[in-house]
C-alpha cells in the first residue's frame, strides 16, 4: 500500500537534493569546522554557505542567523534571552493558540514569578490587536506571537503586532516554524526581533533549526560553552544537518510560487469537494488568511481518532492537530480557544500538503473520506440524525 502523506505540518520528507548535499559530510568531509587545518576549514566554508542560504530565504543578513537543534530550542532561547536582557521586567505576552514550545515555557515561567498574558482569538482564529495594545505595558519584556498556526494555518498580522510592541519598547519574537518556506518573508523590512524556524518542516532533516536575531538586538545565549556561532550558541556544529538546512532553504525559496499556486490550488480543491459532499462540516479558520498548504476541517458527531485510523487503513496520513500533543484525548487547545463547538472539535482533521503532493493523492482523499464519515455517523447516536 503506497502512503498518501498529508501531514507535512508535523514533519516533511527530506528532499533528495537535500540528502545528496549533506551526504559527503558524514563519512568523507567529517572535519570539525572549528579546527585550524584545511580539512576543517573546507567544512566551515559550507556552513557559511548554508548560513547565507537561510538568510536569503528570510531576507536577512547571514550574521543574523544562529543555528540551533530545533524550533523549540530557538523559541526557548529567544524568550529566555529577553528575560535576562530585561531582568526587572516580569511580564510576557503570548497567545492561547501557540505551539507547546512557547505556551508550555510561558506557563512554566509563572511558577518563577513571571506574569503571562495569553491573548484570545476569535472564531476564525484571528487576534484582537486592541487586546494586545491594552496588554503591553512598561513591565513587558517580550511578546511572542506565532507567524502562522500549525493546526489551522491561520496567518497572524505579524507586522501590525510588531509595531504595537515596538511602541512600548519590548522585544518581539515569532515562532515562524510553519510559515518559513510557505509564504514570503523579509526580515530587512520587518518589526521582528527574533524568529524561530525548524528544518524538518521544509524538507530538511529533524534535529536542525535556526534563530534569526536582528542586528543590534540585545541577546543572552541559552547554550554556553565554546565559541561556536560567535558565542551565541555553544556546541560543536551539526555540520551535515546545517548544510542540509541551507540547501532546503534554497529550494524553498525557489518553490514559493509553487506553494502559493499549485499547492494552494490542491488545498482549495480538497476543501471545496469535501465541503460539498459531506454535510455538517466546517473549515476551522476558514474566515481568515491561511497558509497555502493547510486545511483543518471539522466533522460533527464523529471522533477524529476514528477518522484517522480508518484513513490510515487506506494509506492516507493526516492528523488531528499538533504532533507534539498527539495521544491526548482532550480537544485541541487551539480549537477550544477559537470556541469551536465540542461536537466539532473532537472531529477535526488537519491535512497539510507539500510540493510533493499530487492531484491523484487529493483525488484519493476526496474518494475515501466521505464514506468513512458516513460509516462513523451511522454508529453515532447523534450522527445518525444527519443521515436521515
GROMACS .gro file of C-alpha atoms in nm:
model
  388
    1UNK     CA    1   0.000   0.000   0.000
    2UNK     CA    2   0.151   0.331  -0.109
    3UNK     CA    3   0.119   0.601   0.152
    4UNK     CA    4  -0.055   0.930   0.081
    5UNK     CA    5   0.127   1.166   0.313
    6UNK     CA    6  -0.073   1.476   0.405
    7UNK     CA    7   0.081   1.553   0.745
    8UNK     CA    8   0.359   1.787   0.639
    9UNK     CA    9   0.298   2.032   0.925
   10UNK     CA   10   0.407   1.752   1.159
   11UNK     CA   11   0.718   1.674   0.958
   12UNK     CA   12   0.817   1.664   0.593
   13UNK     CA   13   1.009   1.438   0.360
   14UNK     CA   14   1.380   1.515   0.323
   15UNK     CA   15   1.421   1.634  -0.034
   16UNK     CA   16   1.652   1.405  -0.235
   17UNK     CA   17   1.864   1.704  -0.333
   18UNK     CA   18   1.898   1.800   0.035
   19UNK     CA   19   2.011   1.449   0.127
   20UNK     CA   20   2.270   1.445  -0.152
   21UNK     CA   21   2.404   1.782  -0.035
   22UNK     CA   22   2.459   1.657   0.319
   23UNK     CA   23   2.578   1.303   0.237
   24UNK     CA   24   2.955   1.377   0.198
   25UNK     CA   25   2.974   1.539   0.542
   26UNK     CA   26   2.907   1.212   0.728
   27UNK     CA   27   3.197   0.996   0.611
   28UNK     CA   28   3.427   1.190   0.376
   29UNK     CA   29   3.432   1.557   0.478
   30UNK     CA   30   3.395   1.493   0.851
   31UNK     CA   31   3.632   1.758   0.984
   32UNK     CA   32   3.542   1.982   1.276
   33UNK     CA   33   3.463   2.327   1.131
   34UNK     CA   34   3.635   2.493   1.428
   35UNK     CA   35   3.968   2.325   1.351
   36UNK     CA   36   4.254   2.539   1.216
   37UNK     CA   37   4.361   2.294   0.944
   38UNK     CA   38   4.237   2.285   0.586
   39UNK     CA   39   4.026   1.973   0.646
   40UNK     CA   40   3.808   2.157   0.895
   41UNK     CA   41   3.827   2.483   0.702
   42UNK     CA   42   3.652   2.341   0.397
   43UNK     CA   43   3.363   2.236   0.622
   44UNK     CA   44   3.343   2.583   0.771
   45UNK     CA   45   3.302   2.726   0.422
   46UNK     CA   46   2.998   2.504   0.365
   47UNK     CA   47   2.847   2.619   0.696
   48UNK     CA   48   2.899   2.979   0.586
   49UNK     CA   49   2.724   2.898   0.259
   50UNK     CA   50   2.435   2.738   0.448
   51UNK     CA   51   2.402   3.045   0.669
   52UNK     CA   52   2.378   3.264   0.362
   53UNK     CA   53   2.112   3.039   0.210
   54UNK     CA   54   1.897   3.052   0.525
   55UNK     CA   55   1.940   3.428   0.542
   56UNK     CA   56   1.838   3.467   0.177
   57UNK     CA   57   1.508   3.285   0.236
   58UNK     CA   58   1.434   3.516   0.531
   59UNK     CA   59   1.552   3.837   0.367
   60UNK     CA   60   1.810   3.870   0.643
   61UNK     CA   61   2.184   3.917   0.682
   62UNK     CA   62   2.388   3.596   0.731
   63UNK     CA   63   2.528   3.735   1.056
   64UNK     CA   64   2.172   3.737   1.193
   65UNK     CA   65   2.136   3.356   1.167
   66UNK     CA   66   2.214   3.130   1.465
   67UNK     CA   67   2.194   2.754   1.409
   68UNK     CA   68   2.012   2.555   1.677
   69UNK     CA   69   1.887   2.200   1.723
   70UNK     CA   70   1.519   2.273   1.653
   71UNK     CA   71   1.236   2.524   1.662
   72UNK     CA   72   1.172   2.454   2.030
   73UNK     CA   73   1.529   2.546   2.120
   74UNK     CA   74   1.503   2.863   1.913
   75UNK     CA   75   1.178   2.962   2.086
   76UNK     CA   76   1.318   2.892   2.432
   77UNK     CA   77   1.639   3.080   2.353
   78UNK     CA   78   1.454   3.391   2.236
   79UNK     CA   79   1.217   3.413   2.531
   80UNK     CA   80   1.475   3.333   2.799
   81UNK     CA   81   1.719   3.579   2.643
   82UNK     CA   82   1.465   3.862   2.663
   83UNK     CA   83   1.402   3.790   3.031
   84UNK     CA   84   1.775   3.811   3.102
   85UNK     CA   85   1.811   4.128   2.897
   86UNK     CA   86   1.529   4.291   3.098
   87UNK     CA   87   1.573   4.141   3.447
   88UNK     CA   88   1.339   4.394   3.605
   89UNK     CA   89   1.052   4.324   3.364
   90UNK     CA   90   0.829   4.039   3.473
   91UNK     CA   91   0.560   4.034   3.204
   92UNK     CA   92   0.534   3.807   2.897
   93UNK     CA   93   0.263   3.823   2.633
   94UNK     CA   94   0.174   3.533   2.405
   95UNK     CA   95  -0.145   3.378   2.264
   96UNK     CA   96  -0.374   3.096   2.366
   97UNK     CA   97  -0.307   2.916   2.036
   98UNK     CA   98   0.073   2.897   2.044
   99UNK     CA   99   0.267   2.578   1.987
  100UNK     CA  100   0.363   2.399   2.314
  101UNK     CA  101   0.724   2.509   2.255
  102UNK     CA  102   0.613   2.860   2.355
  103UNK     CA  103   0.297   2.805   2.558
  104UNK     CA  104   0.439   2.543   2.795
  105UNK     CA  105   0.751   2.752   2.857
  106UNK     CA  106   0.548   3.063   2.935
  107UNK     CA  107   0.318   2.876   3.172
  108UNK     CA  108   0.619   2.722   3.348
  109UNK     CA  109   0.766   3.070   3.395
  110UNK     CA  110   0.463   3.173   3.601
  111UNK     CA  111   0.599   2.938   3.868
  112UNK     CA  112   0.904   3.165   3.886
  113UNK     CA  113   0.716   3.487   3.942
  114UNK     CA  114   0.651   3.595   3.584
  115UNK     CA  115   0.316   3.735   3.477
  116UNK     CA  116   0.189   3.588   3.149
  117UNK     CA  117  -0.092   3.729   2.935
  118UNK     CA  118  -0.241   3.488   2.681
  119UNK     CA  119  -0.423   3.675   2.406
  120UNK     CA  120  -0.755   3.542   2.280
  121UNK     CA  121  -0.857   3.465   1.924
  122UNK     CA  122  -1.198   3.489   1.759
  123UNK     CA  123  -1.398   3.209   1.598
  124UNK     CA  124  -1.182   3.225   1.284
  125UNK     CA  125  -0.860   3.212   1.487
  126UNK     CA  126  -0.776   3.582   1.440
  127UNK     CA  127  -0.607   3.803   1.701
  128UNK     CA  128  -0.767   4.113   1.851
  129UNK     CA  129  -0.498   4.379   1.815
  130UNK     CA  130  -0.676   4.607   2.061
  131UNK     CA  131  -0.642   4.341   2.329
  132UNK     CA  132  -0.269   4.330   2.256
  133UNK     CA  133  -0.241   4.708   2.268
  134UNK     CA  134  -0.404   4.717   2.610
  135UNK     CA  135  -0.191   4.431   2.741
  136UNK     CA  136   0.157   4.568   2.660
  137UNK     CA  137   0.298   4.784   2.938
  138UNK     CA  138   0.631   4.905   3.077
  139UNK     CA  139   0.675   4.574   3.259
  140UNK     CA  140   0.656   4.368   2.936
  141UNK     CA  141   0.989   4.206   2.843
  142UNK     CA  142   0.880   4.014   2.536
  143UNK     CA  143   0.579   3.946   2.317
  144UNK     CA  144   0.580   3.606   2.145
  145UNK     CA  145   0.317   3.558   1.872
  146UNK     CA  146   0.337   3.278   1.617
  147UNK     CA  147   0.354   3.373   1.249
  148UNK     CA  148   0.106   3.106   1.140
  149UNK     CA  149  -0.084   2.849   1.341
  150UNK     CA  150   0.033   2.492   1.300
  151UNK     CA  151  -0.317   2.342   1.328
  152UNK     CA  152  -0.540   2.577   1.130
  153UNK     CA  153  -0.282   2.754   0.912
  154UNK     CA  154  -0.421   3.095   1.018
  155UNK     CA  155  -0.163   3.368   0.948
  156UNK     CA  156  -0.137   3.642   1.210
  157UNK     CA  157  -0.083   4.015   1.129
  158UNK     CA  158   0.276   3.997   1.246
  159UNK     CA  159   0.393   4.338   1.129
  160UNK     CA  160   0.099   4.513   1.297
  161UNK     CA  161   0.175   4.319   1.615
  162UNK     CA  162   0.539   4.424   1.592
  163UNK     CA  163   0.451   4.792   1.557
  164UNK     CA  164   0.245   4.779   1.876
  165UNK     CA  165   0.525   4.601   2.062
  166UNK     CA  166   0.789   4.848   1.945
  167UNK     CA  167   0.586   5.143   2.074
  168UNK     CA  168   0.624   5.002   2.425
  169UNK     CA  169   0.993   4.914   2.399
  170UNK     CA  170   0.952   4.538   2.443
  171UNK     CA  171   1.117   4.269   2.232
  172UNK     CA  172   0.916   4.082   1.969
  173UNK     CA  173   0.961   3.714   1.890
  174UNK     CA  174   0.769   3.497   1.646
  175UNK     CA  175   0.757   3.121   1.608
  176UNK     CA  176   0.761   3.102   1.227
  177UNK     CA  177   0.820   2.727   1.207
  178UNK     CA  178   0.512   2.672   0.989
  179UNK     CA  179   0.546   2.990   0.782
  180UNK     CA  180   0.907   2.969   0.662
  181UNK     CA  181   0.921   2.829   0.311
  182UNK     CA  182   0.546   2.863   0.254
  183UNK     CA  183   0.495   3.240   0.240
  184UNK     CA  184   0.744   3.517   0.152
  185UNK     CA  185   0.933   3.674   0.444
  186UNK     CA  186   1.155   3.981   0.452
  187UNK     CA  187   1.329   4.045   0.781
  188UNK     CA  188   1.506   4.353   0.646
  189UNK     CA  189   1.171   4.534   0.634
  190UNK     CA  190   1.021   4.365   0.941
  191UNK     CA  191   0.947   4.461   1.301
  192UNK     CA  192   1.053   4.114   1.421
  193UNK     CA  193   1.346   4.098   1.664
  194UNK     CA  194   1.376   3.718   1.683
  195UNK     CA  195   1.230   3.442   1.465
  196UNK     CA  196   1.238   3.063   1.507
  197UNK     CA  197   1.241   2.808   1.226
  198UNK     CA  198   1.280   2.432   1.204
  199UNK     CA  199   1.438   2.231   0.925
  200UNK     CA  200   1.210   1.929   0.928
  201UNK     CA  201   0.911   2.143   0.833
  202UNK     CA  202   1.069   2.240   0.500
  203UNK     CA  203   1.223   1.915   0.374
  204UNK     CA  204   1.544   1.917   0.579
  205UNK     CA  205   1.623   1.656   0.848
  206UNK     CA  206   1.491   1.658   1.202
  207UNK     CA  207   1.724   1.796   1.466
  208UNK     CA  208   1.824   2.123   1.300
  209UNK     CA  209   1.674   2.470   1.333
  210UNK     CA  210   1.774   2.833   1.338
  211UNK     CA  211   1.709   3.153   1.527
  212UNK     CA  212   1.702   3.483   1.342
  213UNK     CA  213   1.839   3.760   1.567
  214UNK     CA  214   1.809   4.112   1.435
  215UNK     CA  215   2.135   4.309   1.438
  216UNK     CA  216   2.156   4.532   1.744
  217UNK     CA  217   1.900   4.339   1.950
  218UNK     CA  218   2.048   4.261   2.294
  219UNK     CA  219   2.095   3.888   2.344
  220UNK     CA  220   2.194   3.638   2.610
  221UNK     CA  221   2.281   3.284   2.494
  222UNK     CA  222   2.086   2.984   2.618
  223UNK     CA  223   2.361   2.730   2.540
  224UNK     CA  224   2.700   2.839   2.678
  225UNK     CA  225   3.039   2.677   2.646
  226UNK     CA  226   3.251   2.707   2.332
  227UNK     CA  227   3.282   2.992   2.085
  228UNK     CA  228   3.061   2.843   1.813
  229UNK     CA  229   2.802   3.066   1.642
  230UNK     CA  230   3.000   3.370   1.758
  231UNK     CA  231   2.949   3.257   2.120
  232UNK     CA  232   2.571   3.280   2.075
  233UNK     CA  233   2.508   2.902   2.077
  234UNK     CA  234   2.780   2.674   2.211
  235UNK     CA  235   2.835   2.317   2.096
  236UNK     CA  236   3.009   2.155   1.801
  237UNK     CA  237   2.809   2.227   1.490
  238UNK     CA  238   2.581   1.960   1.344
  239UNK     CA  239   2.761   2.007   1.016
  240UNK     CA  240   2.568   1.778   0.784
  241UNK     CA  241   2.232   1.897   0.915
  242UNK     CA  242   2.329   2.263   0.890
  243UNK     CA  243   2.434   2.212   0.528
  244UNK     CA  244   2.107   2.030   0.465
  245UNK     CA  245   1.906   2.318   0.614
  246UNK     CA  246   2.085   2.562   0.387
  247UNK     CA  247   2.002   2.358   0.077
  248UNK     CA  248   1.641   2.313   0.191
  249UNK     CA  249   1.604   2.689   0.235
  250UNK     CA  250   1.746   2.748  -0.113
  251UNK     CA  251   1.494   2.504  -0.262
  252UNK     CA  252   1.211   2.651  -0.055
  253UNK     CA  253   1.285   2.995  -0.196
  254UNK     CA  254   1.269   2.855  -0.547
  255UNK     CA  255   0.936   2.684  -0.468
  256UNK     CA  256   0.749   2.974  -0.304
  257UNK     CA  257   0.547   3.048  -0.617
  258UNK     CA  258   0.454   2.680  -0.650
  259UNK     CA  259   0.346   2.670  -0.284
  260UNK     CA  260   0.113   2.963  -0.340
  261UNK     CA  261  -0.030   2.846  -0.674
  262UNK     CA  262  -0.026   2.471  -0.739
  263UNK     CA  263  -0.019   2.358  -0.374
  264UNK     CA  264  -0.280   2.615  -0.273
  265UNK     CA  265  -0.496   2.506  -0.567
  266UNK     CA  266  -0.490   2.146  -0.448
  267UNK     CA  267  -0.571   2.256  -0.093
  268UNK     CA  268  -0.865   2.465  -0.215
  269UNK     CA  269  -0.998   2.179  -0.428
  270UNK     CA  270  -0.977   1.939  -0.135
  271UNK     CA  271  -1.173   2.181   0.083
  272UNK     CA  272  -1.431   2.258  -0.179
  273UNK     CA  273  -1.505   1.895  -0.267
  274UNK     CA  274  -1.522   1.772   0.092
  275UNK     CA  275  -1.747   2.058   0.199
  276UNK     CA  276  -1.977   1.987  -0.097
  277UNK     CA  277  -2.003   1.612  -0.038
  278UNK     CA  278  -2.005   1.590   0.343
  279UNK     CA  279  -2.282   1.764   0.542
  280UNK     CA  280  -2.233   1.923   0.886
  281UNK     CA  281  -1.867   2.013   0.827
  282UNK     CA  282  -1.675   2.337   0.878
  283UNK     CA  283  -1.333   2.477   0.791
  284UNK     CA  284  -1.153   2.580   1.109
  285UNK     CA  285  -1.011   2.926   1.044
  286UNK     CA  286  -1.192   2.945   0.711
  287UNK     CA  287  -1.268   3.315   0.751
  288UNK     CA  288  -0.903   3.415   0.799
  289UNK     CA  289  -0.587   3.436   0.589
  290UNK     CA  290  -0.421   3.095   0.598
  291UNK     CA  291  -0.110   2.914   0.483
  292UNK     CA  292  -0.148   2.778   0.129
  293UNK     CA  293  -0.089   2.416   0.230
  294UNK     CA  294  -0.310   2.372   0.538
  295UNK     CA  295  -0.674   2.283   0.594
  296UNK     CA  296  -0.834   2.194   0.927
  297UNK     CA  297  -1.183   2.057   0.872
  298UNK     CA  298  -1.428   1.958   1.145
  299UNK     CA  299  -1.699   1.695   1.109
  300UNK     CA  300  -1.984   1.697   1.360
  301UNK     CA  301  -2.065   1.393   1.574
  302UNK     CA  302  -1.762   1.180   1.488
  303UNK     CA  303  -1.429   1.119   1.663
  304UNK     CA  304  -1.112   1.245   1.497
  305UNK     CA  305  -0.911   0.947   1.620
  306UNK     CA  306  -1.153   0.709   1.447
  307UNK     CA  307  -1.132   0.909   1.125
  308UNK     CA  308  -0.752   0.896   1.134
  309UNK     CA  309  -0.743   0.521   1.195
  310UNK     CA  310  -0.979   0.450   0.906
  311UNK     CA  311  -0.787   0.687   0.678
  312UNK     CA  312  -0.466   0.513   0.779
  313UNK     CA  313  -0.615   0.179   0.672
  314UNK     CA  314  -0.649   0.338   0.325
  315UNK     CA  315  -0.287   0.455   0.333
  316UNK     CA  316  -0.378   0.819   0.399
  317UNK     CA  317  -0.176   1.002   0.665
  318UNK     CA  318  -0.333   1.309   0.829
  319UNK     CA  319  -0.354   1.437   1.186
  320UNK     CA  320  -0.594   1.576   1.441
  321UNK     CA  321  -0.368   1.869   1.530
  322UNK     CA  322  -0.013   1.919   1.652
  323UNK     CA  323   0.216   1.615   1.654
  324UNK     CA  324   0.357   1.748   1.983
  325UNK     CA  325   0.021   1.692   2.155
  326UNK     CA  326  -0.078   1.365   1.985
  327UNK     CA  327  -0.203   1.099   2.220
  328UNK     CA  328  -0.412   1.342   2.423
  329UNK     CA  329  -0.785   1.272   2.434
  330UNK     CA  330  -0.860   1.637   2.504
  331UNK     CA  331  -0.981   1.857   2.217
  332UNK     CA  332  -0.711   2.077   2.067
  333UNK     CA  333  -0.627   2.385   2.277
  334UNK     CA  334  -0.632   2.582   1.951
  335UNK     CA  335  -0.987   2.481   1.864
  336UNK     CA  336  -1.100   2.539   2.223
  337UNK     CA  337  -0.955   2.890   2.212
  338UNK     CA  338  -1.147   2.951   1.886
  339UNK     CA  339  -1.471   2.843   2.050
  340UNK     CA  340  -1.524   2.553   1.810
  341UNK     CA  341  -1.826   2.357   1.941
  342UNK     CA  342  -1.741   2.040   2.133
  343UNK     CA  343  -1.936   1.834   1.878
  344UNK     CA  344  -1.695   1.958   1.609
  345UNK     CA  345  -1.368   1.993   1.799
  346UNK     CA  346  -1.335   1.618   1.858
  347UNK     CA  347  -1.398   1.551   1.490
  348UNK     CA  348  -1.139   1.788   1.346
  349UNK     CA  349  -0.878   1.664   1.098
  350UNK     CA  350  -0.580   1.851   0.957
  351UNK     CA  351  -0.449   1.790   0.608
  352UNK     CA  352  -0.116   1.961   0.533
  353UNK     CA  353   0.022   1.941   0.180
  354UNK     CA  354   0.367   1.995   0.031
  355UNK     CA  355   0.521   2.044  -0.310
  356UNK     CA  356   0.547   1.663  -0.331
  357UNK     CA  357   0.168   1.622  -0.303
  358UNK     CA  358  -0.007   1.518  -0.626
  359UNK     CA  359  -0.354   1.566  -0.770
  360UNK     CA  360  -0.404   1.189  -0.764
  361UNK     CA  361  -0.346   1.189  -0.389
  362UNK     CA  362  -0.603   1.464  -0.340
  363UNK     CA  363  -0.847   1.263  -0.556
  364UNK     CA  364  -0.793   0.964  -0.326
  365UNK     CA  365  -0.883   1.163  -0.014
  366UNK     CA  366  -1.194   1.304  -0.182
  367UNK     CA  367  -1.293   0.949  -0.275
  368UNK     CA  368  -1.215   0.775   0.055
  369UNK     CA  369  -1.307   1.025   0.327
  370UNK     CA  370  -1.683   1.074   0.269
  371UNK     CA  371  -1.766   0.702   0.312
  372UNK     CA  372  -1.560   0.700   0.632
  373UNK     CA  373  -1.755   0.992   0.779
  374UNK     CA  374  -2.083   0.828   0.673
  375UNK     CA  375  -1.982   0.499   0.835
  376UNK     CA  376  -1.888   0.666   1.164
  377UNK     CA  377  -2.207   0.868   1.173
  378UNK     CA  378  -2.409   0.552   1.126
  379UNK     CA  379  -2.279   0.422   1.459
  380UNK     CA  380  -2.309   0.757   1.638
  381UNK     CA  381  -2.643   0.822   1.814
  382UNK     CA  382  -2.620   1.189   1.719
  383UNK     CA  383  -2.466   1.137   1.376
  384UNK     CA  384  -2.750   0.913   1.262
  385UNK     CA  385  -2.979   1.214   1.270
  386UNK     CA  386  -2.770   1.376   0.993
  387UNK     CA  387  -2.820   1.074   0.766
  388UNK     CA  388  -3.198   1.089   0.767
   0.00000   0.00000   0.00000
